[in-house]
Coordinates of C-alpha atoms in Angstrom, one line a residue:
Chain L
M1 CA 0.0 0.0 0.0
I2 CA 2.7 2.4 1.1
E3 CA 4.7 1.6 -2.1
Q4 CA 1.9 3.2 -4.1
A5 CA 2.4 6.5 -2.3
Y6 CA 6.2 6.6 -2.9
P7 CA 6.0 8.5 -6.2
Y8 CA 3.7 11.1 -4.5
L9 CA 5.9 11.4 -1.5
I10 CA 9.0 11.8 -3.7
L11 CA 7.1 14.4 -5.7
I12 CA 6.1 16.2 -2.5
G13 CA 9.7 16.0 -1.2
L14 CA 11.1 17.3 -4.5
T15 CA 8.6 20.1 -4.5
I16 CA 9.4 21.0 -0.9
G17 CA 13.1 20.8 -1.7
A18 CA 12.7 23.0 -4.8
V19 CA 10.7 25.6 -2.8
M20 CA 13.3 25.6 0.0
A21 CA 16.1 25.9 -2.5
T22 CA 14.3 28.8 -4.2
L23 CA 13.7 30.5 -0.9
W24 CA 17.3 29.9 0.1
L25 CA 18.5 31.5 -3.1
H26 CA 16.2 34.5 -2.6
A27 CA 17.2 34.9 1.1
R28 CA 20.9 34.7 0.2
K29 CA 20.5 37.3 -2.5
A30 CA 18.5 39.6 -0.1
S31 CA 21.1 39.0 2.6
R32 CA 24.0 39.9 0.3
I33 CA 22.2 43.1 -0.9
N34 CA 21.5 44.0 2.8
L35 CA 25.2 43.5 3.7
A36 CA 26.3 45.4 0.6
L37 CA 24.0 48.3 1.7
I38 CA 25.5 48.4 5.2
R39 CA 29.0 48.4 3.8
L40 CA 28.2 51.1 1.3
N41 CA 26.8 53.2 4.2
E42 CA 30.0 52.7 6.2
Q43 CA 32.1 53.6 3.1
S44 CA 30.1 56.8 2.7
G45 CA 30.9 57.7 6.3
C46 CA 27.2 57.4 7.3
D47 CA 26.6 60.4 5.1
L48 CA 23.0 60.2 4.0
P49 CA 23.2 62.2 0.7
A50 CA 26.3 60.3 -0.4
F51 CA 24.8 56.9 0.6
L52 CA 21.5 57.6 -1.3
A53 CA 23.4 58.7 -4.4
G54 CA 25.2 55.3 -4.5
C55 CA 22.7 52.8 -3.3
W56 CA 20.4 52.3 -6.3
P57 CA 22.7 49.9 -8.2
L58 CA 22.5 47.5 -5.2
L59 CA 18.7 47.9 -4.8
E60 CA 18.2 47.4 -8.5
K61 CA 19.7 43.9 -8.2
S62 CA 16.7 42.9 -6.0
D63 CA 14.4 43.7 -8.9
L64 CA 12.9 46.8 -7.3
L65 CA 11.6 49.0 -10.1
G66 CA 12.5 52.5 -9.1
M67 CA 13.0 54.9 -6.2
R68 CA 12.2 58.6 -5.7
W69 CA 13.1 60.8 -2.7
Q70 CA 12.5 64.3 -1.6
L71 CA 15.2 65.5 0.7
D72 CA 15.0 68.5 3.1
W73 CA 18.6 68.9 4.2
F74 CA 19.1 71.8 6.7
G75 CA 16.8 74.1 4.8
V76 CA 17.6 73.0 1.2
H77 CA 15.0 71.0 -0.6
S78 CA 15.9 68.6 -3.5
E79 CA 14.2 65.8 -5.4
H80 CA 15.9 62.8 -7.0
S81 CA 14.6 59.9 -9.0
V82 CA 16.3 56.6 -10.1
G83 CA 15.0 53.6 -12.0
A84 CA 11.6 53.3 -13.7
D85 CA 9.0 56.0 -13.7
L86 CA 6.9 55.6 -10.5
D87 CA 3.7 57.2 -11.6
G88 CA 0.7 54.9 -11.4
R89 CA 2.6 52.1 -9.8
R90 CA 2.3 50.4 -6.4
C91 CA 4.9 52.0 -4.1
T92 CA 6.0 51.8 -0.6
E93 CA 6.4 55.3 1.0
R94 CA 8.3 56.3 4.1
R95 CA 9.0 59.6 5.7
I96 CA 11.8 60.2 8.2
E97 CA 12.3 63.4 10.1
V98 CA 15.2 64.2 12.5
G99 CA 15.9 67.8 13.5
E100 CA 16.4 69.9 10.4
M101 CA 16.6 66.9 8.2
A102 CA 13.6 65.1 6.5
I103 CA 13.3 62.6 3.7
T104 CA 10.3 61.2 1.9
L105 CA 11.1 58.0 0.1
R106 CA 9.0 56.1 -2.4
I107 CA 10.1 52.7 -3.7
C108 CA 8.3 50.9 -6.4
Q109 CA 8.1 47.1 -6.4
R110 CA 6.8 44.8 -9.2
E111 CA 3.2 43.6 -9.0
G112 CA 2.3 40.1 -7.8
R113 CA 5.7 39.1 -6.5
G114 CA 4.6 36.6 -3.9
E115 CA 7.4 35.5 -1.6
R116 CA 9.9 37.8 -3.3
G117 CA 7.8 40.7 -2.0
Y118 CA 8.7 39.7 1.6
F119 CA 12.5 39.8 0.8
E120 CA 12.1 43.2 -0.9
A121 CA 10.2 44.5 2.1
T122 CA 13.0 43.5 4.4
L123 CA 15.4 45.2 2.1
I124 CA 13.4 48.4 2.1
E125 CA 13.2 48.3 5.9
T126 CA 17.0 47.9 6.0
L127 CA 17.4 50.9 3.8
V128 CA 15.0 53.0 5.9
L129 CA 16.8 51.9 9.1
L130 CA 20.2 52.9 7.6
L131 CA 18.8 56.3 6.5
R132 CA 17.3 57.0 10.0
T133 CA 20.6 56.0 11.6
D134 CA 22.6 58.3 9.3
M135 CA 20.2 61.2 10.2
L136 CA 20.5 60.5 13.9
I137 CA 24.3 60.3 13.7
K138 CA 24.4 63.6 11.8
A139 CA 22.0 65.3 14.2
S140 CA 24.1 64.1 17.2
A141 CA 27.4 65.2 15.6
T142 CA 25.9 68.6 14.7
D143 CA 24.6 69.1 18.2
A144 CA 27.9 68.0 19.8
T145 CA 29.9 70.3 17.5
L146 CA 27.7 73.3 18.1
N147 CA 27.8 72.6 21.9
Q148 CA 31.6 72.4 21.7
L149 CA 31.8 75.7 19.7
S150 CA 29.6 77.4 22.2
R151 CA 31.7 76.2 25.1
L152 CA 34.9 77.3 23.3
N153 CA 33.3 80.7 22.7
L154 CA 32.3 81.1 26.3
F155 CA 35.8 80.1 27.4
L156 CA 37.5 82.5 25.0
Q157 CA 35.1 85.4 25.8
H158 CA 35.7 85.0 29.6
D159 CA 39.5 84.7 29.3
M160 CA 39.9 87.4 26.7
K161 CA 37.8 89.9 28.7
N162 CA 39.9 89.2 31.8
I163 CA 43.1 89.7 29.8
A164 CA 41.7 92.9 28.3
Q165 CA 40.7 94.1 31.8
F166 CA 44.2 93.3 33.0
I167 CA 45.8 95.3 30.2
Q168 CA 43.4 98.2 30.9
L169 CA 44.3 98.2 34.6
M170 CA 48.0 97.9 33.9
S171 CA 47.8 100.8 31.5
D172 CA 45.9 102.9 34.0
Q173 CA 48.4 102.1 36.7
L174 CA 51.4 103.0 34.5
Q175 CA 49.9 106.2 33.4
A176 CA 49.4 107.6 36.8
V177 CA 52.3 106.5 38.9
A178 CA 52.6 109.0 41.7
P179 CA 56.2 110.2 42.5
G180 CA 57.8 107.9 45.1
K181 CA 55.5 105.0 44.3
E182 CA 57.4 103.7 41.3
Q183 CA 58.8 100.8 43.3
R184 CA 55.4 99.7 44.6
V185 CA 54.0 99.7 41.0
L186 CA 57.0 97.6 39.9
D187 CA 56.4 95.1 42.7
Y188 CA 52.7 94.7 41.7
L189 CA 53.7 94.2 38.1
R190 CA 56.3 91.6 39.1
Q191 CA 53.6 89.7 40.9
A192 CA 50.8 90.0 38.3
T193 CA 52.5 89.7 34.9
P194 CA 53.8 86.1 35.3
L195 CA 50.2 85.1 36.3
I196 CA 48.7 86.7 33.2
R197 CA 51.5 85.3 31.0
H198 CA 50.6 81.9 32.4
R199 CA 47.0 82.4 31.7
A200 CA 47.7 83.6 28.1
D201 CA 49.9 80.5 27.6
R202 CA 47.1 78.3 28.7
I203 CA 44.7 79.9 26.2
V204 CA 47.2 79.5 23.3
R205 CA 47.8 75.9 24.3
T206 CA 44.1 75.2 24.4
L207 CA 43.6 76.6 20.9
T208 CA 46.6 74.8 19.4
V209 CA 45.7 71.2 20.3
G210 CA 48.2 68.9 18.5
A211 CA 50.4 71.8 17.4
M212 CA 53.6 72.9 19.1
A213 CA 54.4 76.5 19.4
D214 CA 58.1 76.0 19.0
D215 CA 60.5 73.1 18.5
S216 CA 63.3 74.2 20.8
N217 CA 64.6 71.5 23.1
R218 CA 65.4 72.1 26.8
V219 CA 66.6 69.9 29.6
V220 CA 64.3 70.1 32.6
A221 CA 65.1 69.0 36.2
L222 CA 61.7 67.7 37.2
A223 CA 61.7 68.3 41.0
P224 CA 62.3 72.1 40.9
Y225 CA 60.2 72.4 37.7
L226 CA 57.2 70.7 39.4
A227 CA 57.7 72.7 42.6
E228 CA 57.5 75.9 40.6
A229 CA 54.5 74.7 38.6
C230 CA 52.6 73.8 41.9
G231 CA 53.5 77.3 43.1
V232 CA 51.6 78.9 40.2
Y233 CA 48.4 77.2 41.5
A234 CA 49.3 77.6 45.2
L235 CA 49.1 73.8 45.5
A236 CA 50.7 72.3 48.6
H237 CA 53.0 69.5 47.5
Q238 CA 55.6 66.9 48.6
I239 CA 58.1 65.8 45.9
E240 CA 60.2 62.7 46.2
G241 CA 63.0 61.7 43.9
E242 CA 64.5 63.6 41.0
A243 CA 65.3 63.1 37.3
S244 CA 65.8 65.2 34.3
V245 CA 64.0 64.9 31.0
E246 CA 64.3 66.7 27.6
S247 CA 61.2 68.6 26.6
R248 CA 60.5 69.8 23.1
G249 CA 58.7 73.2 23.0
S250 CA 56.0 73.5 25.6
A251 CA 55.1 69.8 25.7
L252 CA 56.1 69.3 29.3
D253 CA 54.2 72.5 30.3
T254 CA 51.1 71.3 28.5
V255 CA 51.0 68.0 30.3
F256 CA 51.8 69.1 33.8
D257 CA 49.9 72.4 33.7
N258 CA 46.7 70.6 32.7
L259 CA 47.2 68.0 35.5
L260 CA 47.9 70.7 38.2
K261 CA 45.1 72.9 37.0
N262 CA 42.7 70.0 37.4
Y263 CA 43.9 69.5 41.0
F264 CA 43.5 73.2 41.7
D265 CA 40.0 73.3 40.2
I266 CA 38.9 70.2 42.0
G267 CA 40.2 71.5 45.3
N268 CA 38.4 74.8 44.9
R269 CA 35.2 73.2 43.6
E270 CA 35.0 70.7 46.5
G271 CA 36.0 73.3 49.1
Q272 CA 39.4 71.6 49.7
P273 CA 41.8 74.3 48.6
T274 CA 44.4 72.8 51.0
L275 CA 44.9 69.6 49.0
C276 CA 48.4 68.3 49.3
L277 CA 49.8 66.8 46.2
H278 CA 52.2 63.9 46.5
I279 CA 54.6 63.7 43.6
N280 CA 57.0 60.8 43.1
I281 CA 59.7 60.9 40.5
A282 CA 61.6 57.7 39.5
E283 CA 63.9 56.7 36.6
K284 CA 64.1 53.2 35.3
N285 CA 65.4 51.7 32.1
G286 CA 65.8 55.1 30.4
R287 CA 62.3 56.2 31.2
V288 CA 61.2 58.7 33.8
Q289 CA 58.0 58.1 35.6
V290 CA 56.2 60.8 37.6
S291 CA 53.2 59.9 39.7
L292 CA 50.8 62.5 41.1
Q293 CA 48.1 61.9 43.7
A294 CA 46.3 63.9 46.3
P295 CA 45.5 61.7 49.4
G296 CA 42.2 62.8 51.0
G297 CA 41.1 64.5 47.8
P298 CA 37.6 63.9 46.3
A299 CA 37.1 60.8 44.2
A300 CA 36.9 61.2 40.4
P301 CA 33.3 60.8 39.3
A302 CA 34.2 58.8 36.1
P303 CA 37.9 58.0 35.9
E304 CA 37.4 56.0 32.7
R305 CA 36.2 59.2 30.9
L306 CA 39.0 61.5 32.0
F307 CA 40.7 61.5 28.7
E308 CA 37.5 61.6 26.6
P309 CA 37.6 64.8 24.5
F310 CA 34.9 67.4 25.4
W311 CA 33.9 65.6 28.5
S312 CA 34.4 67.3 31.8
S313 CA 33.2 66.9 35.4
D314 CA 33.6 70.6 35.7
P315 CA 30.5 72.4 34.6
S316 CA 32.6 75.2 33.1
G317 CA 35.4 73.0 31.8
L318 CA 36.0 72.6 28.1
G319 CA 37.0 69.0 28.5
I320 CA 40.0 69.0 26.2
G321 CA 42.8 69.7 28.7
L322 CA 43.6 66.1 29.7
Y323 CA 42.9 64.8 26.2
H324 CA 45.4 67.4 24.9
A325 CA 47.9 66.5 27.6
R326 CA 47.7 62.8 26.7
Q327 CA 48.1 63.5 23.0
T328 CA 51.1 65.7 23.7
A329 CA 52.8 63.2 26.0
E330 CA 52.4 60.5 23.3
L331 CA 53.8 62.8 20.6
Q332 CA 56.9 63.1 22.7
G333 CA 57.3 59.4 23.1
G334 CA 55.8 59.5 26.6
R335 CA 52.6 58.4 28.1
L336 CA 49.9 59.8 30.4
D337 CA 47.8 57.3 32.3
V338 CA 45.4 57.3 35.3
R339 CA 44.9 54.6 37.9
Q340 CA 42.5 54.3 40.7
A341 CA 42.7 51.4 43.1
S342 CA 39.7 50.7 45.3
G343 CA 39.6 53.2 48.1
A344 CA 42.8 54.9 47.0
P345 CA 43.0 58.4 45.5
L346 CA 43.3 58.9 41.8
C347 CA 46.9 58.5 40.6
F348 CA 48.1 60.2 37.4
I349 CA 51.2 58.6 35.8
V350 CA 53.3 60.6 33.4
E351 CA 56.0 58.7 31.6
W352 CA 58.7 60.5 29.6
P353 CA 61.8 59.4 27.8
G354 CA 64.9 60.0 30.0
L355 CA 67.9 61.9 28.9
A356 CA 70.0 60.1 26.2
Q357 CA 73.2 58.8 27.7
P358 CA 76.4 60.3 26.1
A359 CA 78.1 57.8 23.8
Chain D
M1 CA 31.7 104.4 58.7
S2 CA 35.1 105.8 58.0
A3 CA 35.8 107.9 54.8
A4 CA 37.5 105.0 53.1
P5 CA 35.7 101.7 53.7
E6 CA 37.7 98.4 53.3
I7 CA 37.2 96.7 50.0
L8 CA 36.8 93.0 49.3
L9 CA 37.8 91.8 45.9
V10 CA 36.0 88.6 44.8
E11 CA 37.8 87.5 41.6
D12 CA 39.0 84.0 40.6
D13 CA 41.7 85.3 38.2
P14 CA 44.8 85.8 40.3
A15 CA 46.5 88.1 37.8
L16 CA 43.5 90.4 37.6
R17 CA 43.0 90.3 41.4
T18 CA 46.6 91.2 42.0
M19 CA 46.6 94.1 39.5
L20 CA 43.3 95.6 40.9
R21 CA 44.5 95.1 44.4
G22 CA 47.7 97.1 43.5
L23 CA 45.7 99.9 42.1
L24 CA 43.3 100.1 45.0
E25 CA 46.1 100.0 47.6
M26 CA 47.9 102.7 45.7
S27 CA 44.7 104.7 46.2
D28 CA 45.0 104.0 49.9
Y29 CA 42.2 101.5 50.2
T30 CA 42.5 98.5 52.5
V31 CA 41.9 95.5 50.3
H32 CA 41.0 91.9 51.1
E33 CA 40.9 89.1 48.5
A34 CA 38.7 86.1 47.9
E35 CA 38.7 83.7 45.0
R36 CA 35.4 82.1 45.7
R37 CA 32.1 82.5 47.5
S38 CA 32.9 80.7 50.8
V39 CA 36.1 82.7 51.4
A40 CA 34.2 85.9 50.6
L41 CA 31.4 85.2 53.0
E42 CA 33.9 84.2 55.8
L43 CA 35.8 87.5 55.3
L44 CA 32.6 89.6 55.3
R45 CA 31.5 88.0 58.5
A46 CA 34.9 88.3 60.1
R47 CA 35.5 91.9 59.0
P48 CA 32.5 94.2 59.4
A49 CA 34.7 97.1 58.3
I50 CA 34.4 95.8 54.7
G51 CA 32.0 98.3 53.1
I52 CA 32.4 97.5 49.5
V53 CA 32.6 94.3 47.6
I54 CA 33.9 94.2 44.0
L55 CA 32.4 91.0 42.7
D56 CA 33.2 89.0 39.5
F57 CA 30.2 87.0 38.4
G58 CA 32.3 84.2 36.8
L59 CA 33.5 82.3 39.9
P60 CA 34.4 78.7 40.3
P61 CA 33.0 76.1 39.9
H62 CA 31.1 77.9 37.2
A63 CA 33.7 80.3 36.0
H64 CA 32.2 80.6 32.5
D65 CA 28.7 81.6 33.5
I66 CA 27.1 83.9 36.1
S67 CA 25.4 81.4 38.4
E68 CA 28.1 81.3 41.1
G69 CA 28.5 85.1 41.1
V70 CA 24.8 85.5 41.4
A71 CA 24.7 82.9 44.2
T72 CA 27.4 84.9 46.0
L73 CA 25.5 88.2 45.6
K74 CA 22.3 86.5 46.9
A75 CA 24.2 85.1 49.9
I76 CA 25.6 88.5 50.8
Q77 CA 22.1 90.0 50.5
A78 CA 20.5 87.2 52.5
E79 CA 22.8 88.0 55.5
I80 CA 21.6 91.7 55.4
M81 CA 25.1 93.0 55.2
T82 CA 25.4 96.7 54.9
C83 CA 28.2 96.5 52.3
K84 CA 27.7 97.7 48.7
V85 CA 28.3 95.2 46.0
I86 CA 29.8 96.4 42.7
V87 CA 29.6 93.7 40.0
L88 CA 32.6 93.7 37.6
T89 CA 32.1 91.0 35.1
G90 CA 33.0 89.8 31.7
Q91 CA 30.0 87.5 31.4
N92 CA 27.0 87.9 29.1
Q93 CA 26.3 91.6 29.8
E94 CA 22.5 91.6 29.4
A95 CA 21.9 88.6 31.6
A96 CA 24.5 89.6 34.2
A97 CA 23.2 93.2 34.5
L98 CA 19.6 92.0 34.9
E99 CA 20.6 89.5 37.6
A100 CA 22.9 92.0 39.4
I101 CA 20.0 94.6 39.6
R102 CA 17.5 91.9 40.6
E103 CA 19.7 90.7 43.4
G104 CA 20.5 94.2 44.8
A105 CA 23.9 95.1 43.4
F106 CA 24.9 98.7 43.9
D107 CA 26.5 99.0 40.5
F108 CA 27.4 97.0 37.4
L109 CA 30.5 97.3 35.4
A110 CA 31.3 95.3 32.3
K111 CA 34.9 94.2 31.7
P112 CA 37.1 95.7 30.4
M113 CA 36.6 98.8 32.5
S114 CA 39.0 101.6 33.3
Y115 CA 40.2 102.1 36.8
E116 CA 38.7 105.5 36.8
A117 CA 35.3 104.0 36.3
I118 CA 35.9 101.4 39.0
R119 CA 37.1 104.1 41.4
G120 CA 34.0 106.2 40.5
A121 CA 31.7 103.4 41.4
I122 CA 33.7 102.9 44.7
Q123 CA 33.4 106.6 45.5
R124 CA 29.6 106.5 44.9
A125 CA 29.3 103.4 47.0
T126 CA 31.3 105.1 49.8
L127 CA 29.0 108.1 49.6
F128 CA 25.9 105.9 49.9
L129 CA 27.5 104.1 52.9
Q130 CA 28.2 107.3 54.6
K131 CA 24.8 108.7 54.1
E132 CA 23.1 105.5 55.1
G133 CA 25.2 105.6 58.3
E134 CA 24.1 109.1 59.0
L135 CA 20.4 108.1 58.4
S136 CA 20.9 105.2 60.7
L137 CA 21.9 107.5 63.5
E138 CA 18.7 109.3 62.9
G139 CA 16.8 106.1 63.2
V140 CA 16.2 105.6 59.6
T141 CA 17.0 102.1 58.2
R142 CA 17.2 101.5 54.5
I143 CA 16.1 98.2 53.3
A144 CA 16.0 96.7 49.8
V145 CA 13.0 94.7 48.8
N146 CA 12.3 93.1 45.4
A147 CA 8.6 93.5 44.8
Q148 CA 6.8 91.3 42.3
V149 CA 3.1 91.7 41.7
S150 CA 1.7 88.3 42.1
E151 CA -0.9 86.4 44.1
G152 CA 0.6 87.6 47.4
G153 CA 0.3 91.2 46.2
L154 CA 0.8 93.8 48.9
K155 CA 0.5 91.2 51.7
G156 CA 3.5 89.3 50.4
L157 CA 5.5 92.5 49.9
R158 CA 4.6 93.7 53.4
A159 CA 5.8 90.4 55.0
D160 CA 9.0 90.5 53.1
A161 CA 9.7 94.1 54.0
E162 CA 8.8 93.4 57.6
E163 CA 11.2 90.5 57.8
R164 CA 14.1 92.4 56.2
L165 CA 13.5 95.3 58.5
V166 CA 13.5 93.2 61.7
R167 CA 16.6 91.3 60.6
Q168 CA 18.5 94.5 59.7
I169 CA 17.6 96.3 63.0
L170 CA 18.6 93.3 65.0
K171 CA 21.9 93.1 63.2
E172 CA 22.5 96.8 63.6
T173 CA 21.8 96.6 67.4
G174 CA 24.0 93.6 67.8
F175 CA 20.9 91.5 68.6
N176 CA 19.9 93.7 71.4
V177 CA 16.1 93.0 71.6
Y178 CA 15.4 95.9 73.9
Q179 CA 17.0 98.4 71.6
S180 CA 15.6 96.8 68.5
A181 CA 12.1 97.0 69.9
K182 CA 12.6 100.6 70.8
R183 CA 13.8 101.5 67.3
L184 CA 10.9 99.6 65.7
G185 CA 8.4 101.2 68.2
V186 CA 7.1 97.8 69.4
K187 CA 7.1 95.9 72.6
R188 CA 9.9 93.5 73.5
E189 CA 7.4 90.6 73.4
N190 CA 6.6 91.6 69.8
M191 CA 10.3 91.3 68.9
Y192 CA 10.4 87.7 70.2
Y193 CA 7.3 87.0 68.2
F194 CA 8.9 88.4 65.0
M195 CA 12.1 86.4 65.7
K196 CA 10.0 83.2 66.1
K197 CA 7.9 84.1 63.0
F198 CA 10.8 84.7 60.7
G199 CA 13.0 82.0 62.2
I200 CA 15.7 84.5 63.3
E201 CA 18.3 83.1 65.6
R202 CA 20.8 85.0 67.7
D203 CA 24.0 83.6 66.2
E204 CA 23.0 84.4 62.6

């Protein structure tokens, strides 16, 4: 009895096999096109207009008939069309809006496509997802850049006005020196001008991330150098050990000034202006290592983000100081790192190439 | 109040602070310095001779906006100190000026400003302090009240003015309840009632 059913069972099996093979082929094709779209988007730098301009040859492979889109890109309206004429055909329409960007997309599929329609639908959804992602990335990058510019503007405005005020007062003071008070005026100027020079240097360094003001080399004995640098911020300090390093341009100043200013700011912000900074200098295998920590100081809120550009725990901070310091140290063949053991204060480690030994 | 009141400089930029201190000392003023709010308030409490505060609005931890400067001005006003506050700031001029006036600053100067202008503001503040001192001897107390027409209307304004007046008189008499009651023309029991009502404690 069963033998009579064999031909039918074989036929059914072959039919199922053929259907599965056809579906597998369609799925593989759709999957390849999906992956190709994702790669194209990556190659375009997630730039929506560039991606859209190049995606049709891939979509065309899936037998989609045509595509039309209306793009509103930061106030500029444009219309584009590829493939067959869409008028009077069945189309899938999607609209995506993110901030000042909007796109209306119409994609035309063939009539009566059966199972192929499902694969084409997933392809269209992939395309829409990529477009939406590109727009979100663009919006996020634009917001972040504008925010950074705004902070930089605030920073510059505040510092420049202080410097202008300083120059105004200095000019006023020099114009009206009463006889017999010349020495006092000189004393005030001796106190104030290094402070304003230091501030101006900081501004210049902030604005020249990655660039060195000059390339002159100098040998620096670290213990007296760090003692002086702490003095600028009136930071109490204990220094152990000594070593000398060679610094090109203002690289060393950039690194240590940023670190010390952070300690100064944190101390002031947390009401602990009397923080005592423990500095240890050691030399090993031709490398000089300086560790800085402030026992009893406040804990860093997010040590893993300390070197992230434009991130700051200080509400008025630009967030590029430590990032800049790290970049500078690495450009000089050094290293800037941070460690925080459980319950211990944050420890900054600066590593710098030691002085070359004479041959 | 002497002819030249002591001056408190509240400025976070050490270079600018040093330069301005130099100019003021050359003009024979006694100058104190503070780089942030807590130090400024400690100095004001410890040194009643400070009559004028020159306040930068951009103070740490918010050196790039006016919030900490405004908070400092509010704290000075809240303690009913007789000193005059001159705001000298490089922050957003419109917003800073509005806040300075709202919180009772005596004068507002935008950086960069000449020393002559700063000294002019100090001289005006000195004159006001002197005249207020003279009025005080005559039993007249000057109080500053920000009035906003709202649901409270006159009632709210009256309560605010009443509280400030009681606080100020108590401060001026060194918390002498008898003298304060006499100056206010009320009974001593009423003074205790006011102190309880406004939550005024002797060690404020």
